[in-house]
Coordinates of C-alpha atoms and ligand atoms in Angstrom, one line a residue:
M1 CA 0.0 0.0 0.0
C2 CA 1.1 3.6 0.4
G3 CA 4.7 4.2 1.4
I4 CA 6.3 6.9 3.6
V5 CA 9.8 8.2 3.8
G6 CA 11.1 11.1 5.9
V7 CA 14.6 12.4 6.3
T8 CA 16.6 15.1 8.1
G9 CA 20.3 15.9 8.3
R10 CA 21.2 14.9 4.8
A11 CA 22.5 17.4 2.3
D12 CA 21.1 15.0 -0.4
A13 CA 17.6 14.9 1.1
Q14 CA 15.8 14.8 -2.2
S15 CA 17.9 11.9 -3.5
V16 CA 17.4 9.9 -0.3
L17 CA 13.6 10.5 -0.5
V18 CA 13.3 9.5 -4.1
E19 CA 15.5 6.5 -3.7
G20 CA 13.4 5.5 -0.7
L21 CA 10.3 5.8 -2.8
R22 CA 11.9 3.5 -5.5
R23 CA 12.6 0.9 -2.8
L24 CA 8.9 1.1 -1.8
E25 CA 7.6 0.7 -5.3
Y26 CA 7.0 -3.0 -4.8
R27 CA 4.3 -2.2 -2.3
G28 CA 2.0 -1.0 -5.1
Y29 CA 0.9 2.7 -5.7
D30 CA -0.5 5.0 -8.3
S31 CA 1.0 8.4 -7.6
A32 CA 4.1 9.8 -5.8
G33 CA 5.3 13.0 -4.3
V34 CA 8.1 14.7 -2.4
C35 CA 8.5 17.8 -0.2
V36 CA 11.9 19.2 0.7
A37 CA 12.6 22.0 3.2
G38 CA 15.0 24.4 1.5
P39 CA 18.0 26.0 3.2
D40 CA 15.7 29.0 4.2
G41 CA 13.2 26.6 5.7
A42 CA 10.6 27.2 2.9
L43 CA 8.9 24.0 1.8
A44 CA 8.9 23.0 -1.9
T45 CA 6.7 20.2 -3.2
E46 CA 6.5 18.1 -6.4
R47 CA 4.0 15.4 -7.2
A48 CA 3.1 13.2 -10.1
A49 CA 0.4 10.7 -11.0
G50 CA 1.9 7.3 -12.0
K51 CA 5.3 6.0 -11.3
V52 CA 8.2 7.4 -9.3
A53 CA 10.0 7.7 -12.6
A54 CA 7.4 10.4 -13.6
L55 CA 8.1 12.2 -10.3
S56 CA 11.9 12.1 -11.0
D57 CA 11.4 13.5 -14.4
K58 CA 9.4 16.4 -13.0
L59 CA 12.1 17.0 -10.3
G60 CA 14.8 16.9 -13.0
A61 CA 12.9 19.4 -15.2
R62 CA 12.8 21.9 -12.4
G63 CA 16.5 21.4 -11.4
G64 CA 15.7 19.4 -8.2
L65 CA 14.8 20.5 -4.7
A66 CA 17.7 21.5 -2.5
G67 CA 17.5 21.1 1.3
L68 CA 18.5 18.9 4.3
S69 CA 15.1 17.5 5.3
G70 CA 11.8 16.4 3.8
I71 CA 9.1 13.8 3.4
A72 CA 7.9 11.7 0.4
H73 CA 5.1 9.3 -0.4
T74 CA 3.8 6.7 -2.8
R75 CA 0.0 6.7 -2.7
W76 CA -2.4 3.8 -3.3
A77 CA -5.7 5.6 -3.9
T78 CA -8.5 5.1 -1.3
H79 CA -10.2 8.5 -1.1
G80 CA -10.1 10.3 -4.4
A81 CA -8.8 9.3 -7.8
A82 CA -5.2 8.6 -8.6
E83 CA -4.5 12.1 -9.8
E84 CA -1.8 14.6 -9.1
R85 CA -4.0 16.8 -7.0
N86 CA -4.8 13.9 -4.6
A87 CA -1.1 12.8 -4.4
H88 CA 0.8 13.5 -1.2
P89 CA 2.4 15.5 0.3
H90 CA -0.6 17.7 1.0
R91 CA 0.2 21.4 1.8
A92 CA -1.7 23.5 4.3
G93 CA -0.1 26.9 5.3
R94 CA 3.3 26.2 6.7
V95 CA 2.9 22.4 6.8
A96 CA 3.4 19.5 4.4
L97 CA 2.1 16.0 5.3
V98 CA 1.9 12.4 4.0
H99 CA -0.5 9.8 5.2
N100 CA -1.0 6.0 4.9
G101 CA -4.4 4.6 6.1
I102 CA -7.8 6.1 6.5
I103 CA -9.0 9.0 8.7
E104 CA -12.5 7.9 9.5
N105 CA -13.7 11.2 11.0
H106 CA -12.3 13.3 8.2
G107 CA -15.8 14.5 7.1
A108 CA -16.5 16.1 10.5
L109 CA -13.0 17.6 10.8
K110 CA -13.2 19.0 7.2
A111 CA -16.5 20.7 7.9
E112 CA -15.1 22.2 11.1
L113 CA -11.9 23.5 9.3
M114 CA -13.9 24.8 6.3
A115 CA -16.1 26.7 8.8
E116 CA -12.9 28.3 10.0
G117 CA -12.1 29.5 6.4
R118 CA -9.7 26.8 5.4
V119 CA -9.8 25.8 1.7
F120 CA -9.3 22.2 0.6
V121 CA -7.9 21.3 -2.8
S122 CA -8.0 17.5 -2.9
D123 CA -10.6 14.7 -2.5
T124 CA -8.5 12.9 0.1
D125 CA -9.2 12.2 3.8
S126 CA -5.5 13.1 4.5
E127 CA -5.6 16.8 3.8
V128 CA -7.5 17.6 7.0
V129 CA -4.5 16.4 9.0
A130 CA -2.2 19.0 7.3
H131 CA -4.7 21.7 8.1
L132 CA -5.1 20.6 11.7
F133 CA -1.3 20.6 12.2
D134 CA -1.0 24.0 10.7
A135 CA -3.6 25.4 13.0
A136 CA -2.2 23.6 16.1
L137 CA 1.2 25.1 15.5
D138 CA -0.3 28.5 16.4
Q139 CA -1.8 27.1 19.6
H140 CA 1.2 25.3 21.1
A141 CA 4.7 26.6 21.9
D142 CA 6.2 23.1 21.6
P143 CA 5.7 21.6 18.1
H144 CA 5.6 18.1 19.5
D145 CA 2.7 19.2 21.7
A146 CA 1.0 20.6 18.6
W147 CA 1.5 17.3 16.7
R148 CA 0.2 15.3 19.7
A149 CA -2.9 17.4 19.9
V150 CA -3.6 16.7 16.2
I151 CA -3.1 13.0 16.5
D152 CA -5.5 12.9 19.5
R153 CA -8.3 14.2 17.3
L154 CA -8.0 11.5 14.6
K155 CA -10.1 8.4 14.3
G156 CA -9.1 5.5 12.1
A157 CA -5.8 3.9 11.0
F158 CA -2.8 5.9 10.1
A159 CA 0.9 6.4 9.7
L160 CA 1.8 10.0 9.2
A161 CA 4.8 12.1 8.5
A162 CA 4.9 15.9 8.4
V163 CA 7.3 18.8 8.1
S164 CA 6.7 22.5 8.9
E165 CA 8.4 25.7 8.0
T166 CA 8.1 26.6 11.7
A167 CA 10.2 23.7 12.8
P168 CA 13.1 23.5 10.4
G169 CA 15.1 20.2 10.5
L170 CA 12.4 18.3 12.2
V171 CA 10.2 15.5 10.8
F172 CA 7.0 14.6 12.7
G173 CA 5.7 11.0 12.7
A174 CA 2.7 9.1 14.2
R175 CA 1.3 5.7 13.9
K176 CA -1.9 4.0 14.8
A177 CA -2.8 0.6 13.3
A178 CA -0.4 1.2 10.3
P179 CA 3.3 0.5 10.2
L180 CA 5.9 3.3 10.8
L181 CA 9.4 3.3 12.2
A182 CA 12.0 5.9 13.0
A183 CA 15.7 5.4 12.4
L184 CA 18.9 7.2 13.3
G185 CA 22.3 7.5 11.7
P186 CA 25.3 9.7 12.4
G187 CA 23.8 13.2 12.4
T188 CA 20.8 12.0 10.4
G189 CA 17.2 10.9 11.2
Y190 CA 14.6 9.0 9.3
I191 CA 11.0 8.0 9.3
A192 CA 9.7 5.2 7.1
S193 CA 6.7 2.9 6.7
D194 CA 9.2 0.0 5.8
A195 CA 12.9 -0.4 6.7
M196 CA 13.5 -1.2 3.0
A197 CA 13.1 2.5 2.2
L198 CA 16.1 3.5 4.4
P199 CA 19.6 4.4 3.2
E200 CA 22.7 2.5 4.5
D201 CA 23.5 5.0 7.2
A202 CA 20.2 4.3 9.1
A203 CA 22.1 2.2 11.6
T204 CA 19.5 2.1 14.4
L205 CA 15.8 1.3 13.8
I206 CA 13.2 2.4 16.4
Y207 CA 10.0 0.4 16.2
L208 CA 7.1 2.8 17.1
E209 CA 4.0 1.4 18.8
D210 CA 0.4 2.1 18.2
G211 CA -0.5 5.6 19.5
D212 CA 3.1 6.8 19.4
T213 CA 4.2 10.2 18.1
V214 CA 7.8 10.9 17.2
V215 CA 9.8 14.0 16.3
V216 CA 13.0 13.1 14.5
G217 CA 15.9 15.5 14.3
A218 CA 19.4 15.2 12.9
G219 CA 20.6 12.3 15.1
S220 CA 17.8 12.4 17.6
A221 CA 14.3 10.9 18.0
D222 CA 11.8 12.1 20.7
V223 CA 9.2 9.3 21.0
R224 CA 6.1 9.8 23.1
D225 CA 3.3 7.3 23.9
A226 CA -0.4 7.8 23.4
Q227 CA -0.6 9.7 26.7
G228 CA 2.2 12.1 25.6
R229 CA 4.8 10.6 27.9
P230 CA 8.4 10.1 26.8
A231 CA 8.8 6.4 25.6
Q232 CA 11.7 4.1 25.0
R233 CA 10.9 1.7 22.1
K234 CA 12.5 -1.5 20.8
Q235 CA 15.5 -0.9 18.7
A236 CA 17.3 -3.0 16.1
A237 CA 20.2 -2.7 13.7
G238 CA 19.2 -1.1 10.3
P239 CA 19.2 -3.2 7.2
G240 CA 22.5 -1.7 6.0
V241 CA 24.0 -2.5 2.6
F242 CA 23.3 -6.2 3.1
G243 CA 19.6 -5.7 3.4
R244 CA 19.4 -4.4 -0.1
V245 CA 17.8 -6.6 -2.7
D246 CA 18.1 -6.4 -6.5
K247 CA 16.9 -8.6 -9.4
G248 CA 20.3 -10.1 -10.1
P249 CA 20.3 -11.8 -13.5
F250 CA 16.5 -12.0 -13.5
R251 CA 14.0 -9.9 -15.4
H252 CA 11.6 -9.6 -12.6
F253 CA 11.7 -9.9 -8.8
M254 CA 8.9 -12.5 -9.1
E255 CA 11.1 -14.6 -11.4
K256 CA 14.0 -14.3 -9.0
E257 CA 11.8 -15.2 -6.0
I258 CA 10.5 -18.3 -7.8
H259 CA 14.1 -19.4 -8.4
E260 CA 15.2 -18.6 -4.8
Q261 CA 12.7 -21.1 -3.4
P262 CA 14.9 -24.2 -3.1
E263 CA 17.3 -22.2 -1.0
V264 CA 14.8 -20.3 1.3
V265 CA 12.5 -23.3 1.7
G266 CA 15.6 -25.3 2.7
R267 CA 16.6 -22.6 5.2
T268 CA 13.1 -22.5 6.7
I269 CA 12.8 -26.2 7.1
A270 CA 16.2 -26.3 8.8
A271 CA 14.9 -23.8 11.3
Y272 CA 12.1 -26.2 12.3
V273 CA 13.6 -29.7 12.1
H274 CA 16.8 -31.5 13.0
L275 CA 17.7 -32.9 9.7
A276 CA 20.4 -35.3 11.0
D277 CA 18.2 -36.7 13.8
G278 CA 15.0 -36.7 11.8
A279 CA 13.3 -34.9 14.7
V280 CA 11.3 -31.7 14.9
N281 CA 13.0 -28.8 16.6
L282 CA 10.7 -25.8 16.5
P283 CA 12.1 -22.3 16.8
A284 CA 9.6 -21.6 19.6
K285 CA 7.7 -23.8 22.0
V286 CA 4.1 -24.6 20.9
D287 CA 1.9 -26.8 23.1
F288 CA -0.2 -28.7 20.5
A289 CA -1.1 -31.3 23.1
A290 CA -3.1 -28.7 25.1
M291 CA -5.1 -27.6 22.0
N292 CA -8.6 -28.7 21.3
R293 CA -8.8 -26.7 18.1
L294 CA -6.5 -24.7 15.9
L295 CA -7.9 -21.6 14.2
I296 CA -5.8 -20.4 11.3
V297 CA -6.5 -16.9 10.1
A298 CA -4.9 -15.1 7.2
C299 CA -5.6 -13.4 3.8
G300 CA -4.9 -14.2 0.2
T301 CA -2.0 -16.5 -0.5
A302 CA -1.3 -16.9 3.2
A303 CA -4.8 -18.1 3.8
Y304 CA -4.3 -20.7 1.1
A305 CA -1.1 -21.9 2.9
G306 CA -3.3 -22.3 6.0
M307 CA -5.9 -24.3 4.0
V308 CA -3.2 -26.7 2.8
A309 CA -2.0 -27.0 6.4
R310 CA -5.5 -27.9 7.7
Y311 CA -5.2 -31.2 5.8
W312 CA -1.9 -31.9 7.5
F313 CA -2.9 -30.9 11.0
E314 CA -6.0 -33.0 10.9
S315 CA -4.5 -36.1 9.3
L316 CA -1.1 -36.1 11.0
A317 CA -2.1 -34.8 14.4
G318 CA -5.9 -35.3 14.7
L319 CA -6.1 -31.7 15.6
P320 CA -9.4 -30.1 14.6
T321 CA -8.4 -27.1 12.4
E322 CA -10.4 -24.3 10.9
V323 CA -9.2 -21.8 8.4
D324 CA -10.7 -18.3 8.1
I325 CA -10.2 -15.4 5.9
A326 CA -9.3 -12.6 8.3
S327 CA -11.7 -10.0 7.1
E328 CA -14.6 -12.4 7.6
F329 CA -13.4 -13.9 10.9
R330 CA -13.0 -10.5 12.7
Y331 CA -16.5 -9.4 12.0
R332 CA -18.5 -12.6 12.4
D333 CA -18.4 -12.9 16.2
P334 CA -16.4 -16.1 16.2
A335 CA -17.4 -18.5 18.9
F336 CA -14.4 -19.8 21.0
S337 CA -14.1 -22.9 23.2
P338 CA -11.6 -23.8 25.9
G339 CA -8.4 -25.1 24.3
D340 CA -8.7 -23.0 21.1
A341 CA -5.4 -21.5 19.8
A342 CA -5.1 -19.1 16.9
L343 CA -2.4 -19.1 14.3
F344 CA -2.0 -16.0 12.1
I345 CA 0.0 -16.4 8.8
S346 CA 1.3 -13.2 7.2
Q347 CA 4.3 -12.6 5.0
S348 CA 4.4 -8.9 6.0
G349 CA 3.1 -9.2 9.6
E350 CA 1.3 -5.9 9.0
T351 CA -1.9 -6.9 7.1
A352 CA -4.7 -5.0 8.7
D353 CA -7.3 -7.8 9.0
P354 CA -5.2 -10.6 10.4
L355 CA -3.6 -8.1 12.8
E356 CA -7.1 -7.1 14.1
A357 CA -8.1 -10.7 14.3
L358 CA -5.0 -11.4 16.3
R359 CA -6.0 -8.7 18.7
L360 CA -9.5 -10.0 18.9
C361 CA -8.3 -13.6 19.8
K362 CA -5.8 -12.2 22.3
A363 CA -8.5 -10.2 24.0
A364 CA -10.6 -13.4 24.2
G365 CA -7.7 -15.2 26.0
L366 CA -6.6 -17.5 23.2
V367 CA -3.0 -18.4 22.7
T368 CA -1.9 -16.4 19.6
I369 CA 0.8 -17.6 17.2
A370 CA 2.2 -15.5 14.4
L371 CA 3.9 -17.2 11.5
T372 CA 5.5 -14.3 9.7
N373 CA 8.4 -13.4 7.3
T374 CA 9.0 -10.1 9.1
A375 CA 10.6 -10.6 12.5
H376 CA 10.0 -7.0 13.7
S377 CA 6.4 -6.7 12.3
T378 CA 3.5 -5.6 14.4
M379 CA 2.0 -9.1 14.4
A380 CA 5.4 -10.5 15.6
R381 CA 5.5 -8.0 18.4
E382 CA 1.9 -8.7 19.6
A383 CA 1.5 -12.5 19.3
D384 CA 2.3 -14.7 22.2
I385 CA 4.4 -17.0 20.1
V386 CA 6.3 -16.0 17.0
L387 CA 7.4 -18.5 14.3
P388 CA 9.5 -17.3 11.4
T389 CA 9.6 -18.0 7.7
L390 CA 13.0 -17.3 6.3
A391 CA 12.1 -16.3 2.8
G392 CA 14.0 -13.0 2.9
P393 CA 12.5 -9.9 1.5
E394 CA 9.7 -10.6 -1.0
I395 CA 9.4 -7.7 -3.5
G396 CA 7.1 -9.1 -6.2
V397 CA 3.5 -8.3 -5.2
A398 CA 2.5 -11.8 -6.1
S399 CA 3.7 -14.0 -3.3
T400 CA 5.8 -17.0 -4.2
K401 CA 8.7 -17.8 -1.9
A402 CA 6.8 -16.6 1.1
F403 CA 4.0 -19.0 0.3
T404 CA 6.3 -22.1 0.0
C405 CA 8.2 -21.1 3.1
Q406 CA 4.8 -20.8 4.9
L407 CA 4.0 -24.3 3.7
S408 CA 7.3 -25.8 4.8
A409 CA 7.0 -24.2 8.3
L410 CA 3.4 -25.4 8.6
A411 CA 4.3 -28.9 7.5
A412 CA 6.9 -29.0 10.3
L413 CA 4.4 -27.7 12.8
A414 CA 1.9 -30.4 11.8
I415 CA 4.6 -33.1 12.3
A416 CA 5.4 -31.5 15.7
A417 CA 1.7 -31.6 16.5
G418 CA 1.4 -35.2 15.4
A419 CA 4.3 -36.2 17.7
Q420 CA 3.1 -34.2 20.7
R421 CA -0.5 -35.5 20.4
G422 CA 0.8 -39.1 20.2
R423 CA -0.4 -39.6 16.6
M424 CA 3.1 -40.1 15.2
D425 CA 5.9 -42.2 16.7
A426 CA 9.5 -41.5 16.1
Q427 CA 9.6 -43.6 13.0
A428 CA 6.6 -41.8 11.5
V429 CA 8.1 -38.4 12.4
K430 CA 11.4 -39.4 10.7
G431 CA 9.5 -40.5 7.6
A432 CA 7.5 -37.2 7.4
I433 CA 10.7 -35.1 7.9
A434 CA 12.4 -37.1 5.1
D435 CA 9.4 -36.3 2.9
L436 CA 9.5 -32.6 3.7
S437 CA 13.3 -32.3 3.6
A438 CA 13.3 -33.5 0.0
A439 CA 11.2 -30.5 -1.0
P440 CA 14.0 -28.0 -1.7
R441 CA 15.8 -30.4 -4.1
L442 CA 12.6 -31.4 -5.8
M443 CA 11.5 -27.7 -6.2
G444 CA 14.9 -27.1 -7.8
E445 CA 14.2 -29.9 -10.3
A446 CA 10.7 -28.5 -10.9
L447 CA 12.2 -25.2 -12.0
S448 CA 13.3 -26.9 -15.2
L449 CA 9.6 -27.1 -16.1
R450 CA 10.0 -23.6 -17.4
Q451 CA 10.7 -24.8 -21.0
G452 CA 7.4 -26.7 -21.2
V453 CA 5.5 -24.0 -19.4
D454 CA 6.7 -21.3 -21.8
A455 CA 4.8 -22.7 -24.8
L456 CA 1.7 -23.3 -22.7
A457 CA 1.9 -19.7 -21.4
L458 CA 1.9 -18.3 -24.9
D459 CA -1.4 -20.0 -25.4
L460 CA -2.9 -19.1 -22.0
A461 CA -2.1 -15.5 -22.6
R462 CA -4.8 -15.6 -25.3
S463 CA -7.4 -17.2 -22.9
D464 CA -10.3 -15.4 -21.4
I465 CA -10.8 -17.9 -18.6
V466 CA -8.6 -20.6 -17.0
L467 CA -9.8 -23.1 -14.4
F468 CA -7.6 -24.9 -11.8
L469 CA -8.7 -28.1 -10.2
G470 CA -7.3 -30.1 -7.3
R471 CA -8.3 -32.4 -4.5
N472 CA -7.3 -32.7 -0.9
S473 CA -4.3 -30.5 0.0
L474 CA -4.0 -29.6 -3.7
F475 CA -7.4 -27.9 -3.7
P476 CA -6.0 -24.8 -2.0
L477 CA -3.1 -25.0 -4.4
A478 CA -5.7 -24.8 -7.2
L479 CA -7.0 -21.6 -5.5
E480 CA -3.4 -20.3 -5.3
G481 CA -2.7 -21.1 -9.0
A482 CA -5.8 -19.2 -10.0
L483 CA -5.0 -16.2 -7.7
K484 CA -1.4 -16.0 -9.1
L485 CA -2.7 -16.1 -12.7
K486 CA -5.4 -13.4 -12.2
E487 CA -3.1 -11.2 -10.1
I488 CA -0.4 -10.7 -12.7
S489 CA -1.9 -11.6 -16.0
Y490 CA -5.5 -10.2 -15.4
I491 CA -6.9 -13.4 -16.9
H492 CA -10.1 -14.6 -15.2
A493 CA -9.0 -17.7 -13.3
E494 CA -10.8 -19.8 -10.7
G495 CA -9.7 -22.7 -8.5
Y496 CA -12.1 -25.5 -7.6
P497 CA -12.1 -28.7 -5.7
A498 CA -12.3 -31.2 -8.6
G499 CA -15.2 -33.0 -6.9
E500 CA -17.2 -29.8 -6.9
L501 CA -17.1 -29.4 -10.7
K502 CA -20.5 -31.0 -11.3
H503 CA -22.2 -28.7 -8.8
G504 CA -21.9 -25.7 -11.0
P505 CA -18.5 -24.8 -12.4
I506 CA -18.7 -27.3 -15.2
A507 CA -21.2 -25.0 -16.9
L508 CA -18.2 -22.8 -17.7
I509 CA -16.6 -25.5 -19.8
E510 CA -16.8 -25.2 -23.6
E511 CA -14.6 -26.0 -26.5
G512 CA -11.0 -25.0 -25.8
V513 CA -11.3 -23.7 -22.2
A514 CA -8.0 -24.4 -20.4
V515 CA -8.4 -26.5 -17.3
I516 CA -5.2 -27.0 -15.3
V517 CA -5.5 -30.1 -13.1
L518 CA -3.2 -30.9 -10.2
A519 CA -3.0 -34.6 -10.4
P520 CA -0.4 -36.6 -8.5
M521 CA -0.6 -40.4 -8.3
D522 CA -2.2 -40.4 -4.8
A523 CA -5.2 -42.2 -3.2
L524 CA -7.6 -39.9 -5.0
F525 CA -6.0 -40.1 -8.5
D526 CA -8.9 -42.1 -10.0
K527 CA -11.4 -39.5 -8.9
T528 CA -9.2 -36.8 -10.3
R529 CA -9.0 -38.7 -13.6
S530 CA -12.8 -38.9 -13.8
S531 CA -13.0 -35.1 -13.3
I532 CA -10.6 -34.8 -16.2
E533 CA -12.8 -37.0 -18.3
Q534 CA -15.8 -34.9 -17.5
V535 CA -14.3 -31.6 -18.7
R536 CA -12.6 -33.3 -21.7
A537 CA -15.9 -34.7 -22.8
R538 CA -17.2 -31.1 -23.0
G539 CA -14.3 -29.8 -25.0
A540 CA -11.9 -28.5 -22.3
R541 CA -8.2 -28.4 -23.1
V542 CA -6.7 -30.3 -20.1
I543 CA -3.2 -29.4 -18.8
A544 CA -2.1 -31.9 -16.2
V545 CA 0.5 -31.1 -13.5
A546 CA 1.4 -34.7 -12.6
D547 CA 4.2 -36.8 -11.2
A548 CA 5.7 -39.5 -13.5
A549 CA 3.2 -42.3 -12.7
A550 CA 0.2 -40.0 -13.1
A551 CA 1.7 -38.6 -16.3
V552 CA 1.8 -42.1 -17.8
A553 CA -1.8 -42.8 -16.7
L554 CA -3.0 -39.6 -18.2
E555 CA -1.2 -40.0 -21.5
D556 CA -4.3 -40.0 -23.6
Q557 CA -6.3 -37.6 -21.5
S558 CA -4.4 -34.4 -21.2
A559 CA -3.4 -32.1 -24.0
L560 CA -0.2 -31.3 -22.2
T561 CA 1.3 -32.8 -19.1
L562 CA 3.9 -30.9 -17.0
V563 CA 5.7 -33.7 -15.2
T564 CA 6.8 -32.7 -11.7
P565 CA 9.4 -34.7 -9.7
D566 CA 8.0 -37.6 -7.6
A567 CA 7.4 -36.2 -4.1
G568 CA 5.9 -37.4 -0.9
R569 CA 2.6 -36.1 0.5
L570 CA 4.1 -33.1 2.3
A571 CA 6.5 -32.0 -0.5
T572 CA 3.9 -32.4 -3.3
P573 CA 2.1 -29.0 -2.8
L574 CA 5.5 -27.3 -2.5
V575 CA 6.8 -28.9 -5.7
M576 CA 3.5 -28.3 -7.6
A577 CA 3.5 -24.7 -6.4
V578 CA 6.6 -24.1 -8.6
A579 CA 4.6 -25.3 -11.6
V580 CA 1.6 -23.0 -11.0
Q581 CA 3.9 -20.1 -10.2
L582 CA 5.8 -20.6 -13.5
I583 CA 2.5 -20.8 -15.4
A584 CA 1.3 -17.5 -14.0
Y585 CA 4.7 -15.8 -14.4
L586 CA 5.3 -16.8 -18.0
T587 CA 1.7 -16.1 -19.0
A588 CA 2.0 -12.6 -17.6
V589 CA 5.4 -12.1 -19.4
H590 CA 3.7 -13.1 -22.7
K591 CA 0.9 -10.7 -22.0
G592 CA 3.4 -7.9 -21.2
T593 CA 1.8 -6.9 -17.9
D594 CA 3.6 -5.2 -15.0
V595 CA 4.6 -8.5 -13.3
D596 CA 6.1 -7.1 -10.1
Q597 CA 3.6 -4.3 -9.6
P598 CA 0.3 -5.5 -11.1
R599 CA -2.4 -2.9 -11.4
N600 CA -4.5 -2.0 -8.4
L601 CA -2.6 -4.3 -6.1
A602 CA -0.5 -3.5 -3.0
K603 CA 2.1 -5.8 -1.5
S604 CA 0.9 -5.3 2.1
V605 CA -2.7 -4.4 2.7
T606 CA -2.5 -2.3 5.8
V607 CA -5.9 -0.7 5.5
E608 CA -9.3 -2.4 5.3
Ligands
M6R701 O1 1.5 -10.0 4.0 P1 0.4 -11.0 4.1 O2 0.9 -12.4 3.9 O3 -0.5 -10.9 5.3 O4 -0.4 -10.7 2.8 C1 -1.6 -11.5 2.5 C2 -2.1 -11.2 1.2 O5 -2.4 -9.9 1.0 C3 -1.2 -11.7 0.1 O6 -0.9 -13.0 0.2 C4 -1.8 -11.4 -1.3 O7 -2.9 -12.2 -1.5 C5 -0.7 -11.6 -2.4 N1 -0.8 -10.6 -3.4 C6 -0.8 -12.9 -3.1 O8 0.1 -13.1 -4.1

């Protein structure tokens, strides 16, 4: 979603801000802007609809903005179209301000400010905050007090950064239910919605908490809590030069991230199991024996990882498991029972709905567990138990390596649950770990499917609709395959349980419709094959993703078979994930879409 960068104490403030915006591009946005405080303290702003490159061009055309401090923003439109006049920073008198989130009471505040004679020039909810701050600066001697007074009037979710001509060299920040951190370097200070945006000299990160305000100066950060009291917050070392990510030899981050999977999945598995002993060794203690029910809550791809895991938790551990989409869960008055525990899966650890669901479960007294790729995220900070995925930074909006790392961690958790609940003896645990541990090697082999997928993708790029079918733990993978394809190629794709076909979806089948069937040679293979027959009989073009034995059995039934390496039950979804990711990626490449930053999408959905 929107991205924020603020800087002070840097002679090259404009470059730091624009480079920060570039590093935040992966989050998804549709306009960008920057404001720099010049040597005389006067604020100068530039904004552009579209990409950061358009903003850079405009800055170049006016010879750049000189100054030591400033703020910048990438906007993902919520209130008001993606036009320059709605882009941030917003100006009001002596103030410039950027905002992520939604100010729920902006209507009432705007009416009040207009009655005082203030004029609004955008359709955004954010502009009111700039006006409030400009007005408050007249009423408080200390600018931090003025800033606090503004924040106290806001309802909703927000991360804010502001500068004022009355407080040269200072950058004001505030967070409530949206990510924001401060950072310090030698004689420099920063604010950012994501550490990725920070330059190398941001040596110390300061993680703000909900309700905090901060005023950052050159080498100083004054953090205050929601009551206005000075606060010490958790600190960590900045990402430094080693935290930087680039595409390497790949054309897109998504392509790179697909290829990184054998390594990062291997790393994640190694954090959860003792490969040499064939035993589980979780990075944090989880008492599965005490659980009567596991609730898994997440969004999008992370929810599909949870759906795969439900099959594993129930069959390996006999642990009743329910999976919920976070935005539904948090508003449906979920009924809890003693012994319920809740597991939240999130790459970013900042997604608004699972975060609120976590808070809801915590308030209800459940043990809360966060499985996240972002160690210092809000969910990681708030959950009782934190479990990592070690995918490294994921830049492509379409999640790939984070998904398979989630699957590998969840498989290890299901094995641990099976052992703790007496469903698996040491031998069974060893066997399951051997199955899982083969995944990185087999995923590496599956990458060679690329050649076969490329020809298919050329064809799919001309399709209007693609269906994905799967059974058992591969049904959620069918959903994930369809989500990947629609996200980045904009082709209408749907995933269904193969057995559900006759209950409606088969009406979509007509001559030439592409149906991608996930068909390993498992206990349900014959049933999957009969689904294939049913769509084939109605003219579908069947593409099977199958292991060697299933490929032979389907020889006459599929128009094309992508043969994946033979894998055990736990590794199969991981291996077949590579195939569906390659299908989506290469189809999008043939269509020429913006693979890493698809239209309308944000990497981390931090507002409802
Ligand atoms: O950061 P999170 O894992 O909480 O994000 C959840 C979803 O927003 C995310 O998986 C989304 O569906 C991706 N675009 C899928 O590729």
